[in-house]
Amino acid sequence: MSRTEAGFDDTAVVSARGLKKRFDSFEAVRGIDFEVARGEAFGLLGPNGAGKSSTMRMIACTSPRTGGTLRVLGMDPQTHGPAIRARIGTVPQTDNLDMELTVRQNLQTYGRYFGLSRAHVRDKAVELMEFARLSDRADDEVQPLSGGMKRRLAIARGLVNDPEVLLLDEPTTGLDPQARHLLWERLFRLKQSGVTLILTTHYMDEAEQLCDRLVVMDGGLIVAEGSPAGLIEQYSTREVLELRFHPGTQTRYVSAVEDLAERVEVLPDRLLLYTKNADATAARVSERDVRPLSSLVRRSTLEDVFLRLTGRTLVD
Amino acid sequence: MTEGTPPTRIPAAGVPHARPAVAGRPVGGGPLLRMLPSSSYAGLSFRLVERSVLLYSRAWLVLVSGVFEPLFYLLAFRVGFSSLIGDVTGPDGRPMSYVAFVAPALLVASAMNGAVYETLSIFYKLRFDRLYDAVLATPMGTLDVAIGEISWAVLRSGLYATAFLGVMAAMGLATSPWALLLIPTALLIATAFAAIGMVCATLLRSSSQFDYIHAVVMPMFLFSTTFYPMSVYPPSLRWLVELSPLYHGIELARGLSAGTLDPTMIGHVGFLAVLAAGGLYVASRRIGKLLLS
Ligand SMILES: Nc1ncnc2c1ncn2[C@@H]1O[C@H](COP(=O)(O)OP(=O)(O)OP(=O)(O)O)[C@@H](O)[C@H]1O
Ligand SMILES: [Mg+2]
C-alpha cells in the first residue's frame, strides 16, 4: 500500500483519522478512525443516535467536520467539496425529493445540478426509472407516490452521475421485502462493476449480505471493526439457544441457566444463551426443569454481535 | 437472496471508468470560478434557474399576469392624476408632466417588489421543501444556490420592466434613447433587493414574520421620492430617504428617462452594487449556516 506524506493511504476512497463532529455542546462523533478501500462495500452499524448519519454527512461533504482529518477520493471535503460531490452519489436517511417536479423531472433536474448535458440526463432518467421500477409513474408528481416508491426514486437519483462512491443512509428502510431483495442484488452488481458502497443499516441480515467490512458505532465511537464473519467469530459464540417465555417472566430463569452458557442476553420475551453447542445446552436446560414456551437452536448472526456490543449483557 | 428476481438491467452507472465524456464533470465555469471560494461555488448556478423555468413553463399565465400590474398603475396615473396635477419640475429643472415624472419610479418600484417577494418565497423551499439540502449534495455550493435563485428573481423582474418600458414608450412617456437604460437600472435594483430578500428569507422563523418585511417595503415604496421630488422633504430628513435603496434606483431611472445624466448617478449605481454584492455574500453564508451543519 502506498502512503502519502500526510500518512493517508492514497488507494483509500475514504480515510478518516480522529474524525469528530460537534453540534454546539454535544459531540455526536468523538474521534473515529477508518478507511474504505476502492471497490469495497463498507457498513456502519450502531444504535439510534450512534453518529452514523453524522459520519455519512461529513463524507458526503454536506456537513463540515469539527475535528480530525478526512479525505474523500484523496481530497479534503473542506476545500474540495464540489469536486468530491461530483464523483459521489448520496442517498440521505430522509428523502428530500423535489415535490414540485415529476418523477422524470426529479432525475433530470438533479442530473443537471451535476453539470450533465440535457441529452445525457434524458437517457439517464429513463434508465434509472427502469432501475427503480417507476417507469409507469414517470410523469406523475412525486408527492402522491408511496413511501417505498419515493425511497426507490431517492436511490435512483443518487446514481444519476454514475458515482464512483455511493453513500446510502438506511437505503432499504420502508421498502417491501421484494424491493429490498431487488435493491440488494443491484447494489451487489454496482459493487462488482467497481463502485464503492458505504451504507448504514439497522438490518443485520442486510449488513451480512452486502458488506465486506463493517464498523459498529456506539455513542460516537467505533466499538468494533471487521468482516461480518470475523465479527461473529470474535464477539459471539458459534451457536445460540433461544428460550422464549411469556413476556416479563423471562428474568426468573436467568439464574437457573446462566452457568450453562458463555453469555446470556435478556430480551423482553426471551433469553439468548451463547454456547458452542446449542443442542447440548438445550438438553441441560431441560434437565433443570426450565420449561420455555418454545426453544430454538441457531447459528450466531451479526444481530448477536450487535446486541453484545451495543446492548447490555448479563454474563460476560 | 436473489432467487426469483427477474433479470435486471443494471444502469450504466457503476462503470466509473467507462463514462460518457459529458458525464461526471461539472461543465459550468466562467471567470467567477477563479475568483470565488471553490468550496461554495461550482459555476452551476444557472442550473437552478432552469428548474424555475421548468416550473413556470407550466404556469406561464402567472408570469403574464404580473405584467398587468404596472400597466394598471400607469393607466390610473394617466387617466386619473394627470388631469388633477399639472406639470412638476423634472430632474433637469424643466417642467415635465406628472405621469412622466412618476412612471420611471413605478418601473423600479415594481422591480423591487417582484424581486423581494420572489426571493422571500425561498423561505418555504428552505424550511419545508428541503430543496436546497438536495441541491447541496451535488457539486453546487451555497453561492451557486444564492446566485441561481437571485438570477431567477432578477430575470422575472427584468421581464416586467421590459413590458413596463414598452407601455411607457407607447404612451409617449419615454422619449430619450437613454430610457433604454431603465432596463439595466431595473435589473440592478432587482439584484439588490433579491439579495436582501434572500437574506431575510434565511432569517425568518415563521411565515407570519413576512409582515415585518411588508412593514419595511411599503413605506419605502411610498417615501423614496416615488411620487414627489426630494425637495419636498426638509433637509434634516433627507439623509433618511437617501438610506433607501429604492431612492437610488428611482433617481437613476428618473434621470435616464428624462435623458439628463449627471455624475451623482455613479454614486447611485455604486450604492446599489455594493448592496447587491453584500447581500449575495451574506445570503450564501446564511444558507451554509442553516443547511451545512
Ligand atoms: N443538526 C444537528 N444538530 C444537533 N444535533 C444533531 C444534529 N444532527 C444529529 N445530531 C445529534 O447527533 C447524534 C447522532 O445523530 P446521528 O443522526 O448521526 O445518529 P444515527 O447513528 O444516524 O442514528 P439513527 O440510527 O437514529 O439514524 C444524535 O444525538 C443527534 O441528536
Ligand atoms: Mg441516521
XYZ file of C-alpha atoms and ligand atoms in Angstrom:
641
model
C 0.000 0.000 0.000
C 1.334 3.386 -0.925
C 1.144 6.142 1.591
C 1.375 9.873 1.064
C 3.386 12.121 3.331
C 0.315 13.008 5.336
C 0.023 9.360 6.228
C -3.027 8.771 4.063
C -3.423 5.646 2.046
C -3.954 7.039 -1.427
C -5.718 3.921 -2.656
C -8.355 4.531 0.010
C -11.560 6.141 -1.170
C -12.320 7.453 2.289
C -9.843 7.838 5.050
C -10.612 9.332 8.459
C -8.345 9.996 11.434
C -9.671 11.217 14.750
C -12.778 12.418 12.926
C -15.101 14.466 15.129
C -18.451 16.178 14.809
C -19.739 18.552 17.417
C -23.174 20.192 17.439
C -22.989 23.110 19.863
C -22.137 21.434 23.134
C -22.929 17.883 22.029
C -20.290 15.729 20.378
C -22.037 13.292 18.013
C -18.833 11.766 16.605
C -15.998 11.608 19.081
C -12.872 10.796 17.153
C -13.077 7.835 14.814
C -10.501 6.234 12.518
C -11.409 4.184 9.491
C -10.550 3.612 5.866
C -12.629 2.452 2.963
C -10.799 0.862 0.035
C -11.847 1.307 -3.565
C -14.484 -1.192 -4.643
C -15.281 -2.201 -1.099
C -18.739 -2.415 0.479
C -18.385 -0.797 3.863
C -21.090 -0.742 6.516
C -21.727 1.495 9.505
C -23.841 -0.147 12.183
C -24.955 1.179 15.524
C -27.981 2.048 17.631
C -30.053 5.200 17.105
C -28.002 8.296 17.752
C -24.662 6.477 17.439
C -23.418 9.052 14.933
C -23.780 7.092 11.698
C -25.658 9.764 9.741
C -23.366 12.467 11.099
C -20.412 10.493 9.760
C -22.114 9.894 6.410
C -22.863 13.590 6.015
C -19.269 14.514 6.666
C -18.163 12.066 3.958
C -20.799 13.484 1.611
C -19.333 16.983 2.146
C -22.657 18.330 3.387
C -21.542 18.751 6.983
C -18.173 20.197 7.978
C -16.103 18.175 10.420
C -15.189 19.822 13.686
C -12.052 17.822 14.349
C -9.597 15.312 12.932
C -8.769 14.727 9.298
C -10.866 13.357 6.482
C -10.010 12.592 2.856
C -12.552 11.521 0.288
C -11.176 10.398 -3.085
C -7.904 11.845 -1.906
C -9.343 15.321 -1.383
C -10.296 17.352 1.657
C -14.081 17.960 1.868
C -13.438 21.344 3.440
C -11.686 22.721 0.383
C -12.801 20.454 -2.468
C -16.484 19.885 -1.705
C -17.800 20.410 -5.259
C -15.090 18.238 -6.843
C -15.780 15.405 -4.414
C -19.556 15.664 -4.646
C -19.329 15.474 -8.435
C -17.985 11.935 -8.095
C -20.153 10.546 -5.312
C -23.827 9.638 -5.018
C -25.797 10.360 -1.876
C -28.992 8.781 -0.587
C -29.869 10.598 2.638
C -31.716 8.987 5.524
C -34.821 11.092 4.955
C -35.923 11.615 1.382
C -35.595 15.155 0.077
C -37.102 14.755 -3.373
C -38.287 17.789 -5.290
C -42.010 17.751 -4.543
C -42.799 20.312 -7.215
C -41.483 18.102 -10.008
C -42.484 14.802 -11.575
C -40.537 11.561 -11.210
C -38.759 12.083 -14.520
C -38.072 15.761 -13.856
C -36.615 14.886 -10.463
C -33.993 12.708 -12.105
C -33.303 15.060 -14.997
C -33.071 18.205 -12.891
C -30.845 16.507 -10.359
C -28.559 15.345 -13.160
C -28.393 18.911 -14.431
C -27.186 20.050 -10.993
C -24.160 17.846 -11.674
C -23.406 19.780 -14.821
C -24.519 16.938 -17.101
C -25.843 17.616 -20.589
C -29.555 17.638 -21.367
C -29.321 14.673 -23.734
C -27.390 12.672 -21.186
C -29.836 13.237 -18.338
C -32.787 12.481 -20.609
C -31.462 8.992 -21.326
C -30.223 8.531 -17.795
C -33.641 9.300 -16.348
C -35.274 6.612 -18.489
C -32.659 4.096 -17.438
C -32.959 4.954 -13.748
C -36.754 4.855 -13.774
C -36.469 1.296 -15.041
C -33.934 0.592 -12.322
C -36.348 1.897 -9.683
C -39.347 0.228 -11.379
C -41.058 3.585 -11.667
C -41.323 3.802 -15.458
C -45.111 3.676 -15.340
C -45.141 6.641 -12.942
C -42.633 8.635 -14.996
C -44.762 11.723 -15.472
C -46.589 11.630 -12.153
C -45.971 14.081 -9.366
C -43.757 12.771 -6.577
C -45.995 13.747 -3.665
C -48.644 11.000 -4.067
C -46.102 8.187 -4.522
C -45.962 5.605 -1.738
C -43.171 5.821 0.814
C -41.306 2.910 -0.737
C -41.595 4.362 -4.231
C -40.162 7.646 -3.012
C -37.322 5.734 -1.420
C -36.619 3.932 -4.686
C -36.622 7.229 -6.522
C -34.210 8.727 -3.991
C -31.861 5.786 -4.522
C -32.115 6.083 -8.308
C -31.403 9.794 -8.049
C -28.187 9.012 -6.160
C -26.953 7.180 -9.263
C -27.621 9.945 -11.764
C -23.967 10.982 -12.027
C -22.564 7.427 -12.309
C -20.861 7.840 -8.949
C -17.607 6.156 -8.016
C -18.745 6.066 -4.411
C -22.331 5.579 -3.326
C -23.374 6.678 0.164
C -26.571 5.020 1.343
C -28.034 6.027 4.711
C -30.526 3.292 5.639
C -31.393 2.645 1.992
C -33.951 -0.103 2.494
C -35.929 1.339 5.388
C -39.536 1.388 4.211
C -39.040 -0.990 1.297
C -41.123 -4.151 0.932
C -39.206 -7.454 1.004
C -39.240 -7.808 -2.757
C -37.915 -4.311 -3.315
C -35.253 -4.908 -0.684
C -34.016 -8.062 -2.344
C -34.018 -6.355 -5.707
C -32.002 -3.474 -4.317
C -29.510 -5.819 -2.677
C -28.954 -7.507 -5.967
C -28.467 -4.214 -7.770
C -26.107 -2.893 -5.163
C -24.172 -6.115 -5.480
C -23.837 -5.556 -9.207
C -22.791 -1.958 -8.726
C -20.084 -3.217 -6.423
C -18.962 -5.768 -8.992
C -18.604 -3.011 -11.549
C -16.237 -1.194 -9.225
C -18.439 1.214 -7.297
C -17.524 1.679 -3.665
C -20.529 1.329 -1.363
C -20.770 2.939 2.049
C -24.006 2.217 3.850
C -25.704 2.320 7.198
C -28.448 -0.057 8.161
C -30.383 -1.395 11.115
C -30.981 -4.693 9.310
C -28.280 -7.108 10.312
C -29.151 -9.521 7.520
C -28.615 -6.683 5.082
C -25.230 -5.840 6.560
C -24.247 -9.508 6.433
C -25.361 -9.854 2.813
C -23.888 -6.662 1.445
C -20.854 -5.604 3.417
C -17.290 -6.792 3.064
C -16.357 -4.886 6.160
C -18.235 -3.243 8.997
C -17.704 -0.913 11.856
C -20.047 -0.826 14.814
C -20.516 2.631 16.301
C -21.897 3.476 19.705
C -22.005 6.849 21.385
C -19.943 8.483 18.663
C -17.107 5.952 18.810
C -16.195 2.858 16.828
C -16.502 -0.101 19.151
C -15.672 -2.902 16.715
C -14.453 -3.414 13.190
C -14.159 -6.412 10.894
C -15.842 -8.604 8.313
C -19.306 -9.955 9.188
C -17.876 -13.445 9.726
C -14.882 -12.117 11.629
C -17.062 -10.075 13.955
C -19.305 -13.059 14.663
C -16.297 -15.175 15.457
C -14.755 -12.543 17.646
C -17.778 -11.329 19.555
C -20.166 -14.257 19.629
C -20.205 -17.998 20.072
C -20.801 -20.431 17.246
C -24.363 -21.228 18.263
C -27.253 -19.694 20.146
C -30.070 -21.261 22.117
C -33.168 -19.079 22.228
C -35.644 -19.750 25.028
C -38.978 -17.986 24.653
C -41.107 -17.197 27.727
C -44.230 -15.194 28.488
C -43.070 -11.584 28.218
C -41.895 -10.394 31.592
C -41.314 -13.803 33.130
C -38.017 -14.481 31.384
C -35.822 -12.930 34.102
C -36.912 -15.600 36.611
C -34.958 -18.231 34.748
C -31.702 -16.375 34.340
C -30.092 -17.737 37.490
C -31.121 -21.270 36.581
C -29.353 -21.214 33.222
C -26.587 -18.661 33.383
C -23.826 -21.127 34.180
C -24.790 -23.229 31.138
C -23.692 -20.610 28.608
C -20.719 -18.372 27.993
C -23.085 -15.433 27.977
C -26.813 -14.812 28.465
C -28.672 -11.995 26.755
C -32.045 -10.993 28.219
C -34.600 -9.740 25.703
C -38.161 -8.730 26.629
C -39.641 -12.125 25.769
C -36.691 -14.478 25.643
C -33.277 -15.479 26.861
C -30.402 -15.972 24.440
C -27.808 -18.484 25.588
C -24.500 -18.203 23.781
C -22.706 -21.536 23.598
C -20.556 -23.702 21.357
C -23.092 -26.485 21.120
C -26.665 -25.309 21.491
C -28.245 -28.769 21.331
C -26.193 -29.934 24.303
C -27.123 -26.791 26.201
C -30.804 -27.330 25.391
C -30.606 -30.814 26.900
C -29.062 -29.489 30.091
C -31.662 -26.713 30.317
C -34.495 -29.260 30.291
C -32.657 -31.334 32.937
C -33.038 -28.294 35.196
C -36.791 -28.216 34.752
C -36.804 -24.902 32.943
C -39.839 -25.107 30.617
C -39.838 -22.341 27.986
C -42.824 -21.806 25.675
C -40.536 -22.775 22.863
C -36.858 -23.067 22.153
C -34.761 -22.628 19.072
C -31.251 -23.615 18.148
C -29.489 -21.436 15.595
C -26.129 -20.144 14.408
C -24.842 -16.828 15.654
C -25.564 -13.869 13.425
C -24.482 -10.271 13.267
C -27.502 -9.400 15.363
C -25.887 -11.224 18.280
C -22.707 -9.242 17.795
C -24.747 -6.057 17.726
C -26.554 -6.960 20.955
C -23.312 -7.778 22.646
C -21.553 -4.611 21.573
C -24.312 -2.083 21.955
C -26.784 -3.693 24.325
C -26.361 -4.856 27.870
C -25.183 -8.340 28.557
C -25.801 -10.056 31.840
C -22.990 -12.543 31.940
C -19.779 -11.775 30.182
C -31.007 -13.797 -1.783
C -31.519 -13.163 -5.453
C -33.524 -16.254 -6.347
C -36.660 -15.301 -8.158
C -35.572 -11.814 -9.027
C -36.119 -11.030 -12.677
C -33.153 -10.470 -14.954
C -32.036 -6.968 -14.278
C -30.931 -4.142 -16.413
C -28.280 -2.516 -14.440
C -27.829 1.141 -15.172
C -24.608 2.023 -16.875
C -23.925 3.589 -13.533
C -21.212 1.859 -11.765
C -18.773 1.819 -14.638
C -16.717 4.672 -13.362
C -14.023 4.404 -15.957
C -16.244 3.991 -18.996
C -18.386 7.023 -18.604
C -19.502 9.261 -21.425
C -17.384 12.319 -21.907
C -20.171 14.631 -20.809
C -20.738 12.882 -17.506
C -19.029 13.280 -14.236
C -17.550 16.679 -14.502
C -19.353 19.939 -13.981
C -19.394 21.899 -17.205
C -20.118 25.245 -15.590
C -17.415 27.763 -15.056
C -16.679 31.275 -16.043
C -14.487 33.951 -14.567
C -16.290 33.897 -11.216
C -14.994 30.378 -10.714
C -11.441 31.606 -10.373
C -12.275 34.442 -8.009
C -14.599 32.764 -5.558
C -14.036 30.196 -2.828
C -14.091 26.851 -4.623
C -15.885 25.161 -1.761
C -19.073 27.195 -2.136
C -19.168 27.828 -5.860
C -19.075 25.366 -8.757
C -20.224 27.675 -11.537
C -23.507 25.799 -11.865
C -25.926 28.406 -10.545
C -27.813 28.620 -13.806
C -28.982 25.032 -13.322
C -31.225 26.279 -10.547
C -32.666 28.935 -12.845
C -33.504 26.097 -15.222
C -35.567 24.478 -12.514
C -37.588 27.676 -12.054
C -38.082 27.968 -15.797
C -39.317 24.369 -15.855
C -41.831 25.097 -13.099
C -43.085 28.304 -14.674
C -43.322 26.782 -18.128
C -46.385 25.030 -16.743
C -47.650 28.192 -15.090
C -46.704 30.856 -17.613
C -50.035 32.623 -17.060
C -48.793 33.563 -13.604
C -45.869 35.292 -15.257
C -48.038 37.115 -17.765
C -50.442 38.310 -15.095
C -47.529 40.061 -13.419
C -47.140 42.268 -16.482
C -50.554 43.790 -15.952
C -49.976 45.218 -12.508
C -47.651 48.045 -13.576
C -49.844 48.616 -16.578
C -52.814 49.340 -14.331
C -50.694 51.720 -12.290
C -49.683 53.666 -15.361
C -53.234 53.819 -16.641
C -54.505 55.032 -13.271
C -51.969 57.841 -13.275
C -52.544 58.693 -16.889
C -56.314 58.803 -16.662
C -56.712 59.951 -13.080
C -53.935 62.108 -11.727
C -52.733 63.897 -14.835
C -55.951 65.875 -15.008
C -55.651 66.877 -11.340
C -51.949 67.564 -11.140
C -50.249 69.866 -13.552
C -46.597 69.798 -14.529
C -43.863 69.223 -11.994
C -40.188 70.112 -12.025
C -38.147 67.362 -13.658
C -34.618 66.263 -12.778
C -33.152 68.772 -15.188
C -35.098 71.654 -13.662
C -37.512 71.933 -16.547
C -41.204 71.169 -16.142
C -42.486 67.742 -17.109
C -45.859 66.009 -16.932
C -46.630 64.300 -13.630
C -47.143 60.918 -15.300
C -43.733 61.148 -16.964
C -42.303 62.016 -13.545
C -43.872 59.048 -11.772
C -43.589 56.384 -14.489
C -39.831 55.587 -14.159
C -40.215 55.468 -10.377
C -43.037 52.965 -10.693
C -40.906 50.882 -13.014
C -38.115 50.453 -10.475
C -40.572 50.085 -7.595
C -42.217 47.189 -9.362
C -38.789 45.649 -9.998
C -38.148 45.939 -6.269
C -41.461 44.368 -5.329
C -41.097 41.495 -7.755
C -37.576 40.716 -6.560
C -38.324 40.899 -2.841
C -41.416 38.748 -2.924
C -39.902 36.202 -5.290
C -36.865 35.652 -3.070
C -38.911 35.684 0.133
C -40.646 32.553 -1.148
C -37.276 30.856 -0.747
C -38.299 30.626 2.901
C -40.634 27.745 2.031
C -38.118 25.924 -0.120
C -35.564 26.317 2.638
C -37.641 25.317 5.654
C -40.285 22.950 4.346
C -39.418 21.589 0.906
C -35.781 20.896 1.850
C -34.970 21.719 -1.760
C -31.507 23.076 -1.109
C -30.470 20.151 1.075
C -30.717 18.050 -2.069
C -29.041 20.664 -4.251
C -26.084 20.999 -1.888
C -25.416 17.258 -2.130
C -24.471 17.845 -5.781
C -21.405 19.830 -6.870
C -23.430 23.019 -6.449
C -22.428 25.157 -3.481
C -24.181 27.759 -1.360
C -23.073 30.572 -3.646
C -24.469 28.698 -6.657
C -27.793 28.466 -4.842
C -27.790 32.162 -3.919
C -26.794 33.303 -7.406
C -29.244 30.909 -9.047
C -32.265 31.991 -7.057
C -31.395 35.686 -7.244
C -30.883 35.400 -11.008
C -34.333 33.954 -11.479
C -35.919 36.760 -9.456
C -33.947 39.303 -11.490
C -34.917 37.722 -14.802
C -38.536 37.815 -13.812
C -38.299 41.448 -12.767
C -36.482 42.232 -15.992
C -39.350 40.751 -17.955
C -41.824 43.036 -16.220
C -39.580 46.055 -16.541
C -39.337 45.484 -20.280
C -43.112 45.298 -20.595
C -43.410 48.413 -18.466
C -40.961 50.336 -20.599
C -42.861 49.245 -23.692
C -46.054 50.700 -22.290
C -44.262 53.891 -21.256
C -42.917 54.299 -24.779
C -46.349 53.659 -26.258
C -47.783 56.387 -24.034
C -45.075 58.751 -25.148
C -43.519 58.843 -21.682
C -40.054 57.690 -22.711
C -38.670 59.978 -25.319
C -34.925 59.938 -24.675
C -32.865 56.999 -26.030
C -31.267 56.920 -22.587
C -34.566 55.495 -21.376
C -33.389 52.121 -22.701
C -31.049 52.101 -19.712
C -34.117 51.805 -17.497
C -33.877 48.056 -18.087
C -30.357 47.650 -16.611
C -31.421 50.015 -13.833
C -34.371 47.759 -13.063
C -32.067 44.718 -13.158
C -29.675 46.383 -10.737
C -32.388 47.329 -8.265
C -33.873 43.842 -8.605
C -30.482 42.256 -7.879
C -30.008 44.361 -4.766
C -33.494 43.659 -3.451
C -33.436 39.987 -4.415
C -30.204 39.576 -2.462
C -31.665 41.367 0.560
C -34.909 39.396 0.233
C -32.935 36.175 0.225
C -31.059 37.153 3.368
C -34.409 37.923 5.010
C -35.798 34.565 3.890
C -32.964 32.817 5.717
C -33.562 34.886 8.850
C -37.322 34.446 9.128
C -38.582 31.808 11.529
C -42.232 31.672 10.533
C -44.285 32.866 7.601
C -46.151 35.317 9.857
C -42.916 37.288 10.076
C -43.401 38.194 6.407
C -45.394 41.101 7.823
C -42.168 42.684 9.083
C -40.829 42.762 5.550
C -44.046 44.270 4.320
C -43.813 46.915 7.031
C -40.460 47.997 5.587
C -41.187 47.655 1.881
C -44.446 49.585 1.935
C -43.129 52.869 3.410
C -40.053 52.539 1.246
C -42.308 52.428 -1.786
C -44.251 55.484 -0.630
C -41.456 57.718 0.616
C -38.482 57.108 -1.699
C -39.308 60.163 -3.845
C -41.604 57.920 -5.843
C -44.446 60.400 -6.038
C -42.741 63.727 -5.366
C -39.199 65.110 -5.530
C -36.706 65.187 -2.690
C -37.196 68.966 -2.330
C -40.480 68.245 -0.537
C -38.566 66.953 2.480
C -36.922 69.299 5.000
C -33.121 68.994 4.670
C -32.881 67.382 8.114
C -34.876 64.370 6.880
C -33.203 63.833 3.547
C -30.440 61.577 4.837
C -33.137 59.115 5.881
C -34.521 58.974 2.360
C -31.016 58.546 0.997
C -30.680 55.356 3.029
C -33.458 53.810 0.997
C -32.032 51.704 -1.841
C -35.191 52.334 -3.805
C -34.463 56.079 -3.731
C -31.177 55.499 -5.536
C -32.910 53.378 -8.150
C -35.609 55.982 -8.670
C -33.107 58.818 -9.048
C -31.248 56.823 -11.673
C -34.412 55.899 -13.542
C -35.862 59.392 -13.469
C -32.672 60.939 -14.798
C -32.320 58.380 -17.570
C -35.947 58.629 -18.536
C -35.637 62.404 -18.979
C -32.278 61.992 -20.696
C -30.385 64.063 -18.125
C -27.250 62.364 -16.961
C -25.147 63.622 -14.100
C -22.155 62.376 -12.097
C -24.193 61.591 -8.980
C -25.524 58.629 -10.920
C -22.228 56.833 -10.349
C -22.893 57.116 -6.629
C -26.362 55.628 -7.006
C -25.039 52.725 -9.062
C -22.252 52.167 -6.551
C -24.657 52.132 -3.609
C -26.866 49.517 -5.272
C -23.937 47.413 -6.492
C -22.405 47.252 -3.024
C -25.777 46.284 -1.574
C -26.212 43.548 -4.169
C -22.741 42.097 -3.630
C -23.018 42.280 0.155
C -26.473 40.705 0.128
C -25.313 37.917 -2.143
C -22.382 37.137 0.113
C -24.467 37.149 3.289
C -27.227 35.069 1.662
C -24.704 32.432 0.649
C -23.224 32.352 4.148
C -26.647 32.109 5.770
C -27.647 29.158 3.600
C -24.441 27.396 4.561
C -25.051 28.078 8.224
C -28.608 26.777 8.057
C -28.107 23.707 5.895
C -24.499 22.607 6.175
C -24.500 21.990 9.903
N -28.054 19.011 13.101
C -27.933 18.529 14.350
N -27.948 19.365 15.406
C -27.793 18.899 16.668
N -27.640 17.606 16.988
C -27.618 16.722 15.981
C -27.766 17.133 14.614
N -27.698 16.027 13.843
C -27.531 14.989 14.677
N -27.476 15.400 15.969
C -27.273 14.543 17.147
O -26.156 13.745 16.929
C -26.363 12.437 17.440
C -26.063 11.432 16.351
O -27.035 11.575 15.334
P -26.974 10.728 14.000
O -28.091 11.207 13.141
O -25.611 10.780 13.455
O -27.284 9.265 14.544
P -27.509 7.924 13.736
O -26.465 6.973 14.177
O -27.616 8.185 12.297
O -28.916 7.451 14.319
P -30.171 6.754 13.588
O -29.893 5.301 13.585
O -31.303 7.072 14.502
O -30.311 7.356 12.244
C -27.784 12.406 17.948
O -27.763 12.522 19.350
C -28.426 13.604 17.344
O -29.384 14.158 18.196
Mg -29.079 8.079 10.918
